[in-house]
Coordinates of C-alpha atoms (C1' of nucleotides) in Angstrom, one line a residue:
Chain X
X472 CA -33.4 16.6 2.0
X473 CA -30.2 15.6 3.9
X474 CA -29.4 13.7 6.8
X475 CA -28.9 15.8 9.8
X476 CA -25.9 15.0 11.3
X477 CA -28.1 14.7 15.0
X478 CA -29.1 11.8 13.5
X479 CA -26.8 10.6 11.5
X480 CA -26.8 6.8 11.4
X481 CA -23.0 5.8 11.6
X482 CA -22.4 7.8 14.7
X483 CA -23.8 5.7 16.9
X484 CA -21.9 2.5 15.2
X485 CA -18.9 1.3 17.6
X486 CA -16.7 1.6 14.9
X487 CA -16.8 5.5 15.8
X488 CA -15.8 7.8 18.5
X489 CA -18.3 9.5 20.2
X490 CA -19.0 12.9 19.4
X491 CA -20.3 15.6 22.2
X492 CA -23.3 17.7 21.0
X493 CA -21.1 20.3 20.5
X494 CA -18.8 17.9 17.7
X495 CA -22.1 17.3 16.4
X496 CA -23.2 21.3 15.8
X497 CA -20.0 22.2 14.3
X498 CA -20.2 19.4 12.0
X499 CA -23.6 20.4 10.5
X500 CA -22.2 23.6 10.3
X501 CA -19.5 22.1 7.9
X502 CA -21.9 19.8 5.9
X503 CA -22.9 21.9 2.9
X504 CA -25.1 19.0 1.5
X505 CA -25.9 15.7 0.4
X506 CA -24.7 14.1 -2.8
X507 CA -26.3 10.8 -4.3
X508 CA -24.4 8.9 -7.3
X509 CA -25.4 6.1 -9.2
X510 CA -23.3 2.9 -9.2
X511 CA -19.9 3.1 -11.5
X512 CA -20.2 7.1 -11.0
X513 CA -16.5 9.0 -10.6
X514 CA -16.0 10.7 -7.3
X515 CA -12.4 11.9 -7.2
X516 CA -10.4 12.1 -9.9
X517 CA -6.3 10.7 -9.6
X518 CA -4.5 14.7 -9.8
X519 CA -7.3 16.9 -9.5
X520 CA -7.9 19.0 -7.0
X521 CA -11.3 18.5 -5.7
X522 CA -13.6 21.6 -4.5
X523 CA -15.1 19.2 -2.3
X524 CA -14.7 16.7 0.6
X525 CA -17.0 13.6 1.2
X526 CA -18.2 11.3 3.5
X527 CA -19.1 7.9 2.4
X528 CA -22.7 7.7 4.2
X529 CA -24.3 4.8 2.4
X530 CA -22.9 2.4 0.1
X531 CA -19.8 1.0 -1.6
X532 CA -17.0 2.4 -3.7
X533 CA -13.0 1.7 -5.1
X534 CA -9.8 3.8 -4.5
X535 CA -7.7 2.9 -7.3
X536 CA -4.7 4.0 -9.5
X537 CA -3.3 3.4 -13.0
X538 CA -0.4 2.6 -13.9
X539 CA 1.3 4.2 -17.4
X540 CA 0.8 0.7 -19.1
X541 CA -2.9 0.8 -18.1
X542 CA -2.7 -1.7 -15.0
X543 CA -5.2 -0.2 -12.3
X544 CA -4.2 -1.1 -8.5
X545 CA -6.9 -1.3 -6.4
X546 CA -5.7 0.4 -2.7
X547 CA -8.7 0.1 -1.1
X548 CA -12.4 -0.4 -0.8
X549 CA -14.9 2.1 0.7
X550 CA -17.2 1.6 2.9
X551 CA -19.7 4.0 5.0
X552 CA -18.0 6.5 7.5
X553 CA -14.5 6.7 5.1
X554 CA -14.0 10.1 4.7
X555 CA -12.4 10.9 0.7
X556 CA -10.7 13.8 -0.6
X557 CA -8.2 14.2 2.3
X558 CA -5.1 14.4 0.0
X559 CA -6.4 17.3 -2.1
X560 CA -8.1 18.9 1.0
X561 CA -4.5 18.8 2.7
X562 CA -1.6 18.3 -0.1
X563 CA -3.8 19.7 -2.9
X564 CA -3.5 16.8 -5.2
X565 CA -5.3 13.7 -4.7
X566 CA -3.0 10.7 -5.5
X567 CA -5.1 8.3 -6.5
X568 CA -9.4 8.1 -7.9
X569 CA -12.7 7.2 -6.2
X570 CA -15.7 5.7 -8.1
X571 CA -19.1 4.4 -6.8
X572 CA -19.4 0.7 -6.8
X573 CA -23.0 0.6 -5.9
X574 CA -25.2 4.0 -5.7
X575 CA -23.6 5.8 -3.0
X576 CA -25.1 8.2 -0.4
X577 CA -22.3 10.9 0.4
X578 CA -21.7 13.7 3.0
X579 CA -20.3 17.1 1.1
X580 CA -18.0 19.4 2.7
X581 CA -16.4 22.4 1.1
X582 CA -13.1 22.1 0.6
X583 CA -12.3 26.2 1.4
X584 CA -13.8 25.6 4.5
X585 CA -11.7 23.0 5.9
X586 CA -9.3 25.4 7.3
X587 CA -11.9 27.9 8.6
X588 CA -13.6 24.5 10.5
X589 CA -10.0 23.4 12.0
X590 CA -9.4 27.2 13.1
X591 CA -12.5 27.2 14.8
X592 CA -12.5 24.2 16.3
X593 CA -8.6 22.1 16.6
X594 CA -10.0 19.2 17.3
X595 CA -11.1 18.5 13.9
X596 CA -7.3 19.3 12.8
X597 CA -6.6 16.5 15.4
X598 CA -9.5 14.5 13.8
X599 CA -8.4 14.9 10.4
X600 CA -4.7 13.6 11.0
X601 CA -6.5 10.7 12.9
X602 CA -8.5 9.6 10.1
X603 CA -5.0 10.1 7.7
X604 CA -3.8 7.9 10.4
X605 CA -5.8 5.5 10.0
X606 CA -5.7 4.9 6.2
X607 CA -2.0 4.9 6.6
X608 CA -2.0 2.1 9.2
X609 CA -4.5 0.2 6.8
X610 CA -2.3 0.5 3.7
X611 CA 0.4 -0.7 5.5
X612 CA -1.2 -3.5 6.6
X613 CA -2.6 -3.9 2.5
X614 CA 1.5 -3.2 1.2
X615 CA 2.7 -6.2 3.4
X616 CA -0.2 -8.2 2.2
X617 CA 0.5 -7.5 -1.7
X618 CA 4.4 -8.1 -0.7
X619 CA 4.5 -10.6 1.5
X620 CA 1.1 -13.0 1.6
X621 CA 0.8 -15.8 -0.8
X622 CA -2.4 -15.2 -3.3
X623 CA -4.0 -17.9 -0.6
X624 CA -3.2 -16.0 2.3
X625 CA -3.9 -12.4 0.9
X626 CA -7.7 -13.6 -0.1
X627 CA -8.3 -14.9 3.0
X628 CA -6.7 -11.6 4.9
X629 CA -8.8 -9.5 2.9
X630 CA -12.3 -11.5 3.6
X631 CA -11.5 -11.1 7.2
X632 CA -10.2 -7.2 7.2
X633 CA -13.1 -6.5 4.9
X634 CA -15.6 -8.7 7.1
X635 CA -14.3 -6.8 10.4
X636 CA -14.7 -3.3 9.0
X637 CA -18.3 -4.3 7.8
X638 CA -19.3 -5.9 11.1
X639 CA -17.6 -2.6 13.2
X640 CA -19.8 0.0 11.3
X641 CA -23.0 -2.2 11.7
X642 CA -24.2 -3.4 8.3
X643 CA -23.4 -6.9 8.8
X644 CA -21.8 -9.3 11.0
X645 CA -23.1 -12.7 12.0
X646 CA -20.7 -14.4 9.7
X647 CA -21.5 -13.2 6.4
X648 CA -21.4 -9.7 4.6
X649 CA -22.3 -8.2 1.3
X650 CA -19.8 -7.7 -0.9
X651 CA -21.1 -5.6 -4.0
X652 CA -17.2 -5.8 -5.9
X653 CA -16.3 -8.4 -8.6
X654 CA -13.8 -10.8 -8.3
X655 CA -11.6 -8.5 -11.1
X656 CA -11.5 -5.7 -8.2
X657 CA -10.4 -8.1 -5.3
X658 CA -7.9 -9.2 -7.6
X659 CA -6.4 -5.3 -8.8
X660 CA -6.6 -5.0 -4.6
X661 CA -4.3 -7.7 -3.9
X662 CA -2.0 -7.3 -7.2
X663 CA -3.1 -11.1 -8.7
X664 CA -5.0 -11.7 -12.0
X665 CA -8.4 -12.6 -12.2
X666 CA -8.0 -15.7 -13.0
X667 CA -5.7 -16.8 -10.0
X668 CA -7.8 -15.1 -7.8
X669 CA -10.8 -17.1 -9.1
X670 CA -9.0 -20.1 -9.0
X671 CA -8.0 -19.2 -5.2
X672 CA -11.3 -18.3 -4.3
X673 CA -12.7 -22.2 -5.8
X674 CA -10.3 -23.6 -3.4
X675 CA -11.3 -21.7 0.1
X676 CA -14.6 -23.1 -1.6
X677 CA -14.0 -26.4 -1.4
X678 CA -11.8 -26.6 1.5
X679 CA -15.1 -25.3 3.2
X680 CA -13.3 -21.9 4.5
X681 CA -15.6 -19.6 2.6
X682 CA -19.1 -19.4 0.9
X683 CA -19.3 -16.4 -2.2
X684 CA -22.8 -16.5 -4.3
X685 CA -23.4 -13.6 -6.0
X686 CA -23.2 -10.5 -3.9
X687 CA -23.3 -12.4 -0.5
X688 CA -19.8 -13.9 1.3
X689 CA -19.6 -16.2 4.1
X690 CA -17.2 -17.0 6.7
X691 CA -18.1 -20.1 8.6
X692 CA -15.3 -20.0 10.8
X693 CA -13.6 -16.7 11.2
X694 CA -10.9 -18.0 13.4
X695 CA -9.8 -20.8 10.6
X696 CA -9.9 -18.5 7.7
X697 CA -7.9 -16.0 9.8
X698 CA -5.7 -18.6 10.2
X699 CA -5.4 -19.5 6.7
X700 CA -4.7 -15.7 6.0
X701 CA -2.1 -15.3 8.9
X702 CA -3.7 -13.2 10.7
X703 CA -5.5 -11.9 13.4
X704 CA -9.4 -11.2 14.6
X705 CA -8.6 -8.2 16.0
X706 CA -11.4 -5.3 15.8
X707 CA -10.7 -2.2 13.6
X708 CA -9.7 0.5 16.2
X709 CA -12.0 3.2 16.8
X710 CA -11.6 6.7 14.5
X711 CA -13.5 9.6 14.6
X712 CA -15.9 10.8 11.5
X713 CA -15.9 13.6 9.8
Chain G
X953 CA 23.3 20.4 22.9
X954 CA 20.4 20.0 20.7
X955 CA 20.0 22.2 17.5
X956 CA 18.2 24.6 17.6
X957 CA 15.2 25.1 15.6
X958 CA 15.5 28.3 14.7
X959 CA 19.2 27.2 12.8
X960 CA 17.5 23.6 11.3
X961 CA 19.4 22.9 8.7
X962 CA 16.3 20.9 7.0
X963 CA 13.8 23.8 7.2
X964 CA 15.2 25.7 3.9
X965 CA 15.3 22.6 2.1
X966 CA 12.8 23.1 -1.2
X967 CA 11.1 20.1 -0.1
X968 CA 9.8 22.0 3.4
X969 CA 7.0 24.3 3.6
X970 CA 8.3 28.0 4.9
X971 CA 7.9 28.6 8.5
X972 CA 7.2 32.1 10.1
X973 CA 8.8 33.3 12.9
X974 CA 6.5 32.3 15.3
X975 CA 5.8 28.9 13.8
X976 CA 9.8 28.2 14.4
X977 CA 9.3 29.3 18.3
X978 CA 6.3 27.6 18.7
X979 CA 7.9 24.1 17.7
X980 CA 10.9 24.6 19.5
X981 CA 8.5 24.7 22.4
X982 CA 7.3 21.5 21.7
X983 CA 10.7 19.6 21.0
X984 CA 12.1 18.5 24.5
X985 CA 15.3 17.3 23.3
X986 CA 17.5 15.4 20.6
X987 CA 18.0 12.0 20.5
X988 CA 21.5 10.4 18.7
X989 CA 21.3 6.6 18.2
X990 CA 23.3 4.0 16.4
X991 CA 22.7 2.1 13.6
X992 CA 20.5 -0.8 14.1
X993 CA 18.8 1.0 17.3
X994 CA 15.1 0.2 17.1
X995 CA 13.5 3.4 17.4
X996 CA 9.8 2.4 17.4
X997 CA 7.7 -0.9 18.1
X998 CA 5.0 -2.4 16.3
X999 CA 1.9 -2.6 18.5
X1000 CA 3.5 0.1 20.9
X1001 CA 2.5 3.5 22.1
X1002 CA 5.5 5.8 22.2
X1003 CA 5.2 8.4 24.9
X1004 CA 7.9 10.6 22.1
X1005 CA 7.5 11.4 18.6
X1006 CA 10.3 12.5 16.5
X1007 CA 11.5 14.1 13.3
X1008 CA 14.7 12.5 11.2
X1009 CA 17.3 15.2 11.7
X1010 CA 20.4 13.7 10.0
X1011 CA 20.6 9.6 8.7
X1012 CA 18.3 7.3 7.6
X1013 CA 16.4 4.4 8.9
X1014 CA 13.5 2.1 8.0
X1015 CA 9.8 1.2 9.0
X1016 CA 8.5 -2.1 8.6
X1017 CA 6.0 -4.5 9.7
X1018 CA 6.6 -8.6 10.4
X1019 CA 4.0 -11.3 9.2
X1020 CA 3.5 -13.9 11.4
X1021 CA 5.3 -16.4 9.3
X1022 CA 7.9 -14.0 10.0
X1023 CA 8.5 -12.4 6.8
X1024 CA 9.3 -8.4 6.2
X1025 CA 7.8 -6.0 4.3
X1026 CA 9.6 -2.3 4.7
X1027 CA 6.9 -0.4 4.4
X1028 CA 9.4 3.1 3.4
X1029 CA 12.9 4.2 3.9
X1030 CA 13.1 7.1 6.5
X1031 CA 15.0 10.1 5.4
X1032 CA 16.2 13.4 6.9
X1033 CA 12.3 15.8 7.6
X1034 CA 10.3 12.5 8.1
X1035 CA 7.9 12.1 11.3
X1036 CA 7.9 9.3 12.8
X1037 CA 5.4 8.1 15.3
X1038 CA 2.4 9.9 13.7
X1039 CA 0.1 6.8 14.2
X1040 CA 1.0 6.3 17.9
X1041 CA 0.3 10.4 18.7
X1042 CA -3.3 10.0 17.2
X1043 CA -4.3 6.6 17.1
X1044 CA -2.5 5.3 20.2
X1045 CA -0.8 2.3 18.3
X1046 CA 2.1 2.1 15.8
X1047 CA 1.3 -0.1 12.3
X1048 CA 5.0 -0.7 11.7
X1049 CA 8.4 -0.6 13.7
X1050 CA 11.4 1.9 12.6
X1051 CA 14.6 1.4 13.0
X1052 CA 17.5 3.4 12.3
X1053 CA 19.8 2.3 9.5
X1054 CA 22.8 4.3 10.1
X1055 CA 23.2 6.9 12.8
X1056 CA 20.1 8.9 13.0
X1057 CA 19.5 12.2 15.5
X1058 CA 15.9 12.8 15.7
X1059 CA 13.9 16.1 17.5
X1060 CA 12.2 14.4 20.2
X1061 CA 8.6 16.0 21.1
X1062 CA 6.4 14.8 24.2
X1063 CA 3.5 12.8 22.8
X1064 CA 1.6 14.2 25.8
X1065 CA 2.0 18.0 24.7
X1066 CA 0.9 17.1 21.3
X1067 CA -3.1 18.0 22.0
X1068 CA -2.1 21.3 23.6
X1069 CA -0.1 22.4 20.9
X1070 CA -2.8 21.7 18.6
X1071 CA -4.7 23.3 20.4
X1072 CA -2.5 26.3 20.8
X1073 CA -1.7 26.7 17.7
X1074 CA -4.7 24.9 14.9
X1075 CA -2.6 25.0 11.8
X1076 CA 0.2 22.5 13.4
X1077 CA -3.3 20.2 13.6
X1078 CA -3.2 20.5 9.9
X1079 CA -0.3 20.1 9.1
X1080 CA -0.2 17.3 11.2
X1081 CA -2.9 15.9 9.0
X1082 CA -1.1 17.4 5.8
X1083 CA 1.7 14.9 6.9
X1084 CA -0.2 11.9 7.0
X1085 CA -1.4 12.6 4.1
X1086 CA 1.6 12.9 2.1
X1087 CA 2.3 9.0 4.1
X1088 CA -1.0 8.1 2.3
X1089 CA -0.3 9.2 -1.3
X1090 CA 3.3 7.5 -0.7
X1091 CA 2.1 4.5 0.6
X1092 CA -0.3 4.1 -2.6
X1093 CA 2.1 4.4 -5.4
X1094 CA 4.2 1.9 -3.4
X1095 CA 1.2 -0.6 -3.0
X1096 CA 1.0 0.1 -6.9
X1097 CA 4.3 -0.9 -7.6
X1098 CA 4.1 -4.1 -5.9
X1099 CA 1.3 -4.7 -6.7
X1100 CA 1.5 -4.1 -10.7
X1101 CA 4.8 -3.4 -11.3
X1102 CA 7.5 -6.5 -12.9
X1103 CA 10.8 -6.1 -10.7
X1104 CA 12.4 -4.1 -13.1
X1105 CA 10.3 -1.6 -13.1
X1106 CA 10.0 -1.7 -9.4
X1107 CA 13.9 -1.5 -8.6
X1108 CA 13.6 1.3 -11.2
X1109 CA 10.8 3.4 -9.9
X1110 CA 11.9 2.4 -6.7
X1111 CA 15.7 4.1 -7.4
X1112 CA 13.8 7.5 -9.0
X1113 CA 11.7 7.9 -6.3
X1114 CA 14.5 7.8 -3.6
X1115 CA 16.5 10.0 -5.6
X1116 CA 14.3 12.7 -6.2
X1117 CA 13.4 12.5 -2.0
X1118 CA 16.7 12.6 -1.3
X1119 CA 17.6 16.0 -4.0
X1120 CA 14.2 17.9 -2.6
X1121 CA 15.9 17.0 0.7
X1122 CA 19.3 19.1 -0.2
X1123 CA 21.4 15.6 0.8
X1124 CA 22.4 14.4 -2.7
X1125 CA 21.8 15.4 -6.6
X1126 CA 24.0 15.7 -9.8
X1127 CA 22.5 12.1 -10.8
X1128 CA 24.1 10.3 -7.7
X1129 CA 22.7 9.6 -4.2
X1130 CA 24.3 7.9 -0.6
X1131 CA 22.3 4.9 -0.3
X1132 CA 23.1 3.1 3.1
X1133 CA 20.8 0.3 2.7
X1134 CA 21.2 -2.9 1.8
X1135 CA 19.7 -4.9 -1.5
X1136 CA 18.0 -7.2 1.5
X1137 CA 16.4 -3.8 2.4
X1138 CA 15.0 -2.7 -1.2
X1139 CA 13.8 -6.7 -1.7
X1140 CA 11.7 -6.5 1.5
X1141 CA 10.5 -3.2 0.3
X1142 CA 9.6 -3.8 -3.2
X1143 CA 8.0 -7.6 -2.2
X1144 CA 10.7 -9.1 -4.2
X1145 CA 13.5 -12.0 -3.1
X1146 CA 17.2 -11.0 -2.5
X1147 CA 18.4 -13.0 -5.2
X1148 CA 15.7 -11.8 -7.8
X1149 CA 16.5 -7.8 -6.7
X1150 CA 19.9 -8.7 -7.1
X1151 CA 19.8 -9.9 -10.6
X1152 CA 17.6 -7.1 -11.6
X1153 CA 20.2 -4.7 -10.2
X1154 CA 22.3 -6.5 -12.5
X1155 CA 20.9 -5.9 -15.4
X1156 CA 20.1 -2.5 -15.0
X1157 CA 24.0 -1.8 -14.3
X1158 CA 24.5 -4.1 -17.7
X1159 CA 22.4 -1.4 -19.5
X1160 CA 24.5 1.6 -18.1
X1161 CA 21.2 2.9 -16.5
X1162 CA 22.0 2.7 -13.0
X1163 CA 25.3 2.4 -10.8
X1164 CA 25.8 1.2 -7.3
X1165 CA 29.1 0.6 -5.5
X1166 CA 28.5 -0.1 -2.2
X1167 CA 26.5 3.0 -1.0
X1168 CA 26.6 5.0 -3.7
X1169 CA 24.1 4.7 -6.3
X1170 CA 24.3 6.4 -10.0
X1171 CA 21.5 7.2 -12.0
X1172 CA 23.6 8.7 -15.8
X1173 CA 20.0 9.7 -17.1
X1174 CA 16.9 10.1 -15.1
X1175 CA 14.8 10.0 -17.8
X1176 CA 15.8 6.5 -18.9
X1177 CA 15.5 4.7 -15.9
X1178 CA 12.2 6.7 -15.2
X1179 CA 10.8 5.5 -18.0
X1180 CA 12.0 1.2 -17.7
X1181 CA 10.3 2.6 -14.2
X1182 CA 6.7 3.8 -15.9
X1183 CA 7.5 6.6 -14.3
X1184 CA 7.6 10.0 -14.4
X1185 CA 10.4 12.5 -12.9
X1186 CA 7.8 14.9 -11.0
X1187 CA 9.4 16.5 -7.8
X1188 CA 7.9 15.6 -4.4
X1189 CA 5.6 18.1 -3.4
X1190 CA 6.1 20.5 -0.6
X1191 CA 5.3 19.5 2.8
X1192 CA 5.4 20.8 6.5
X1193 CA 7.7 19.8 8.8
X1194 CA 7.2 19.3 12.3
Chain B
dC1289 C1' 43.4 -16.0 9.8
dG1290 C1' 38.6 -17.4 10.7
dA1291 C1' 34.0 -15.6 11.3
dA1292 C1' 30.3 -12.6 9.8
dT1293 C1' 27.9 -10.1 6.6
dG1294 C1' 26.6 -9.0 2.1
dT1295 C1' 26.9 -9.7 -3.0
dT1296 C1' 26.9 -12.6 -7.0
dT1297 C1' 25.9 -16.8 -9.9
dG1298 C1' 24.0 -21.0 -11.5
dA1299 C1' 20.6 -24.7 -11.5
dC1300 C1' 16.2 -25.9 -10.7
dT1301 C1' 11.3 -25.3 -9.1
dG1302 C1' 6.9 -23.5 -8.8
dG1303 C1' 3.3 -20.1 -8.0
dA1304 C1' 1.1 -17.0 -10.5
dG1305 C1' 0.3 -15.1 -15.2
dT1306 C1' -1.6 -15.6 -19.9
dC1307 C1' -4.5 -17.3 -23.4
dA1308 C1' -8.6 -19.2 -24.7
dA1309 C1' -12.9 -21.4 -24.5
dT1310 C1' -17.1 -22.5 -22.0
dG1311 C1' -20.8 -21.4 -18.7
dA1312 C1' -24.2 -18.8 -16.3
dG1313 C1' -27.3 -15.0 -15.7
dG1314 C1' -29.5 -10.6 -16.8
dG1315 C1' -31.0 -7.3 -19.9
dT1316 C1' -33.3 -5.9 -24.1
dG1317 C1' -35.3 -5.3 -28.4
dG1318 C1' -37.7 -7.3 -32.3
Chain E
dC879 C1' -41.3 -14.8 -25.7
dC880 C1' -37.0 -15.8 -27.2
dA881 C1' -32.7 -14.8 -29.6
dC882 C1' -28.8 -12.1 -28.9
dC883 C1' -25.5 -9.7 -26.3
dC884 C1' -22.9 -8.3 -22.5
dT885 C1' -20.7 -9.0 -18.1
dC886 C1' -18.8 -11.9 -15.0
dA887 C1' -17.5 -16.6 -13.2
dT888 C1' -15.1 -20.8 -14.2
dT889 C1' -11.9 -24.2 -16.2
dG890 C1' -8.0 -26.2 -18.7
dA891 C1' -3.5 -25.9 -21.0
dC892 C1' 0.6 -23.8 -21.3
dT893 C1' 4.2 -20.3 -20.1
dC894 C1' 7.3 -17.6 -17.5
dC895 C1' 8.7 -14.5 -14.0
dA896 C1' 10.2 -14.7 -9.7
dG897 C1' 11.3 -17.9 -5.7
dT898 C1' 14.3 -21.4 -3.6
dC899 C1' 18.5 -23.7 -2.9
dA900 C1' 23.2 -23.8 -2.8
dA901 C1' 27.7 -22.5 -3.5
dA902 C1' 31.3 -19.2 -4.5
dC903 C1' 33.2 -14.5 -3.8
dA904 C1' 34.3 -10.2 -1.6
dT905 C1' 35.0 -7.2 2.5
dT906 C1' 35.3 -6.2 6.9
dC907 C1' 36.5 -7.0 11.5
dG908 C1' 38.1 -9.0 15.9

DNA sequence: CGAATGTTTGACTGGAGTCAATGAGGGTGG
DNA sequence: CCACCCTCATTGACTCCAGTCAAACATTCG
């Protein structure tokens, strides 16, 4: 029994434009159904062609590629409200894989009908090229990270980016966030080995910057550790949902 | 005297989806004018919201972002078809600045007309979307390469990749492109110092696989330098232009 | 010709990678 | 209930790719 989108709980989050009822019709109309995975589960596959879109409703997940030679780059984490399957429901070809990191809740939307949805309704097409917008503003943000940050700097810019995302879409805030990923997939996110990155994440430790037990992180003072990552608090900007 | 649409040169290109009739009239009522700058003009700013949007008509340029420390990352080298300004139409806010490189003229549009000719017309709203998209996949294989890439490979893939934009584009081919950048450029791009890029260009001209005299670079086998590059020599898919 | 810009080299340094071993929990099957 | 295993976190020792510093060249240009 799915969600209805009338009451769907990430709407409401300020992280997300407001929708009219209207917005909200059309997309049940869209929403062929709910799909539940278990944690390590593949979503998307890197060159496939997916049948169907998702929306990440609950829980966590990884966009990553390989490389020939077996390295995986991490290019970004999901979180509830990121929309997947854009490139194949657009270009036809998804460029990179999605996997469940914890069981995962998602929105399904039939690929076929994407264009049928837009026809009837532009805004969506406008929508659509917003939420591309966004992931493009975001992985530029991540490229001058992996290119430009020290391994000191790029951990601490990713605990605040991922700690401002969670906090915008309301399941945490307050300082602290859970973070179901492993130290391995912050590390294939930022381009550094694990062990660096461990050794990185011991020293934000113990200069008193960060707190990471288990599944739960903890920023005592976001303004320091923003510091330390050079750069800013500023809030994600708002983006629609699909 | 701006070029007309209907005659745009970059429209038959391979890389460029086909246009019907009424598509090509339809855009030429969107583009307001044609804009010839110099090289080194900044086109667009970081943080700003353009009231124009443009398409690359003839030279090249660059978009990049600053870290506060004041380091550059080019986040991709803009070539003859490319939007620019996509993130400032939707999102209201440019991620990265561009600047032209050599002297560009760029098909202005109105960023204000760019809702009603959505909504005119749906499918520009997708291809809008199929745009960004094409960013996004982009974008990724680049974070890849810095990220998990050594330098070689990088300057190698790096050097495919370009080449293979710049034959789907109709500008170059026959193993040889006109590359106006400088190795200051391709270091900021591929996270790597000046001197390091430089020595790695070295050695691949050592090892016959590449040549480059000041802007023209040769590439005697593709399928060498592809593979130093973990690469592979797939075409760039097709895409809209707007 | 001097000044600027960009390329090339050499010498040295150091941040991050690699290798390897130890710890710390969490499951699970006998 | 506990020994064993598996995954992930942690630490130390060592290596090396890439960064930094600095100087020499090459071209272009006013």
């Amino acid at each position: 029994m799915a969600t209805d989108c009338k009451h769907c709980p990430l709407r409401r989050k300020d992280l997300f434009a407001p929708m009219t009822a209207e917005d909200v019709a059309s997309m049940q109309r869209f929403k062929v159904g709910e799909l539940v995975v278990d944690a390590g589960t593949p979503i998307l596959m890197e060159g496939s062609n997916s049948p169907q879109l998702f929306t990440a409703l609950h829980g966590m997940g990884l966009r990553y590629r390989h490389l020939e030679n077996g390295e995986r780059q991490v290019i970004s984490f999901v979180f509830p409200g990121d929309f997947l399957g854009l490139q194949a429901g657009v270009m036809g070809e998804m460029g990179h894989s999605v996997e469940a990191t914890t069981k995962m809740t998602l929105c399904v939307f039939d690929r076929r009908e994407l264009w049928t949805y837009i026809k009837a309704d532009p805004e969506r097409g406008f929508e659509l090229a917003w939420l591309a917008a966004v992931e493009e503003h975001f992985l530029g943000e991540t490229l001058t990270t992996v290119g430009q940050r020290t391994a000191m700097q790029a951990v601490a810019w990713a605990l605040i980016r991922i700690y401002l995302r969670l906090e915008a879409s309301g399941s945490d805030g307050g300082g602290q966030f859970r973070f179901p990923f492993k130290q391995r997939d912050l590390a294939d996110a930022l381009g550094l080995s694990l062990v660096h990155t461990n050794k990185t994440i011991a020293q934000l430790k113990s200069r008193q910057l960060i707190g990471w037990e288990g599944d739960l992180v903890q920023i005592p003072d976001l303004e320091a550790l923003a510091e330390v990552g050079l750069t800013t608090l500023n809030r994600p900007k708002t983006r629609p949902i699909m």
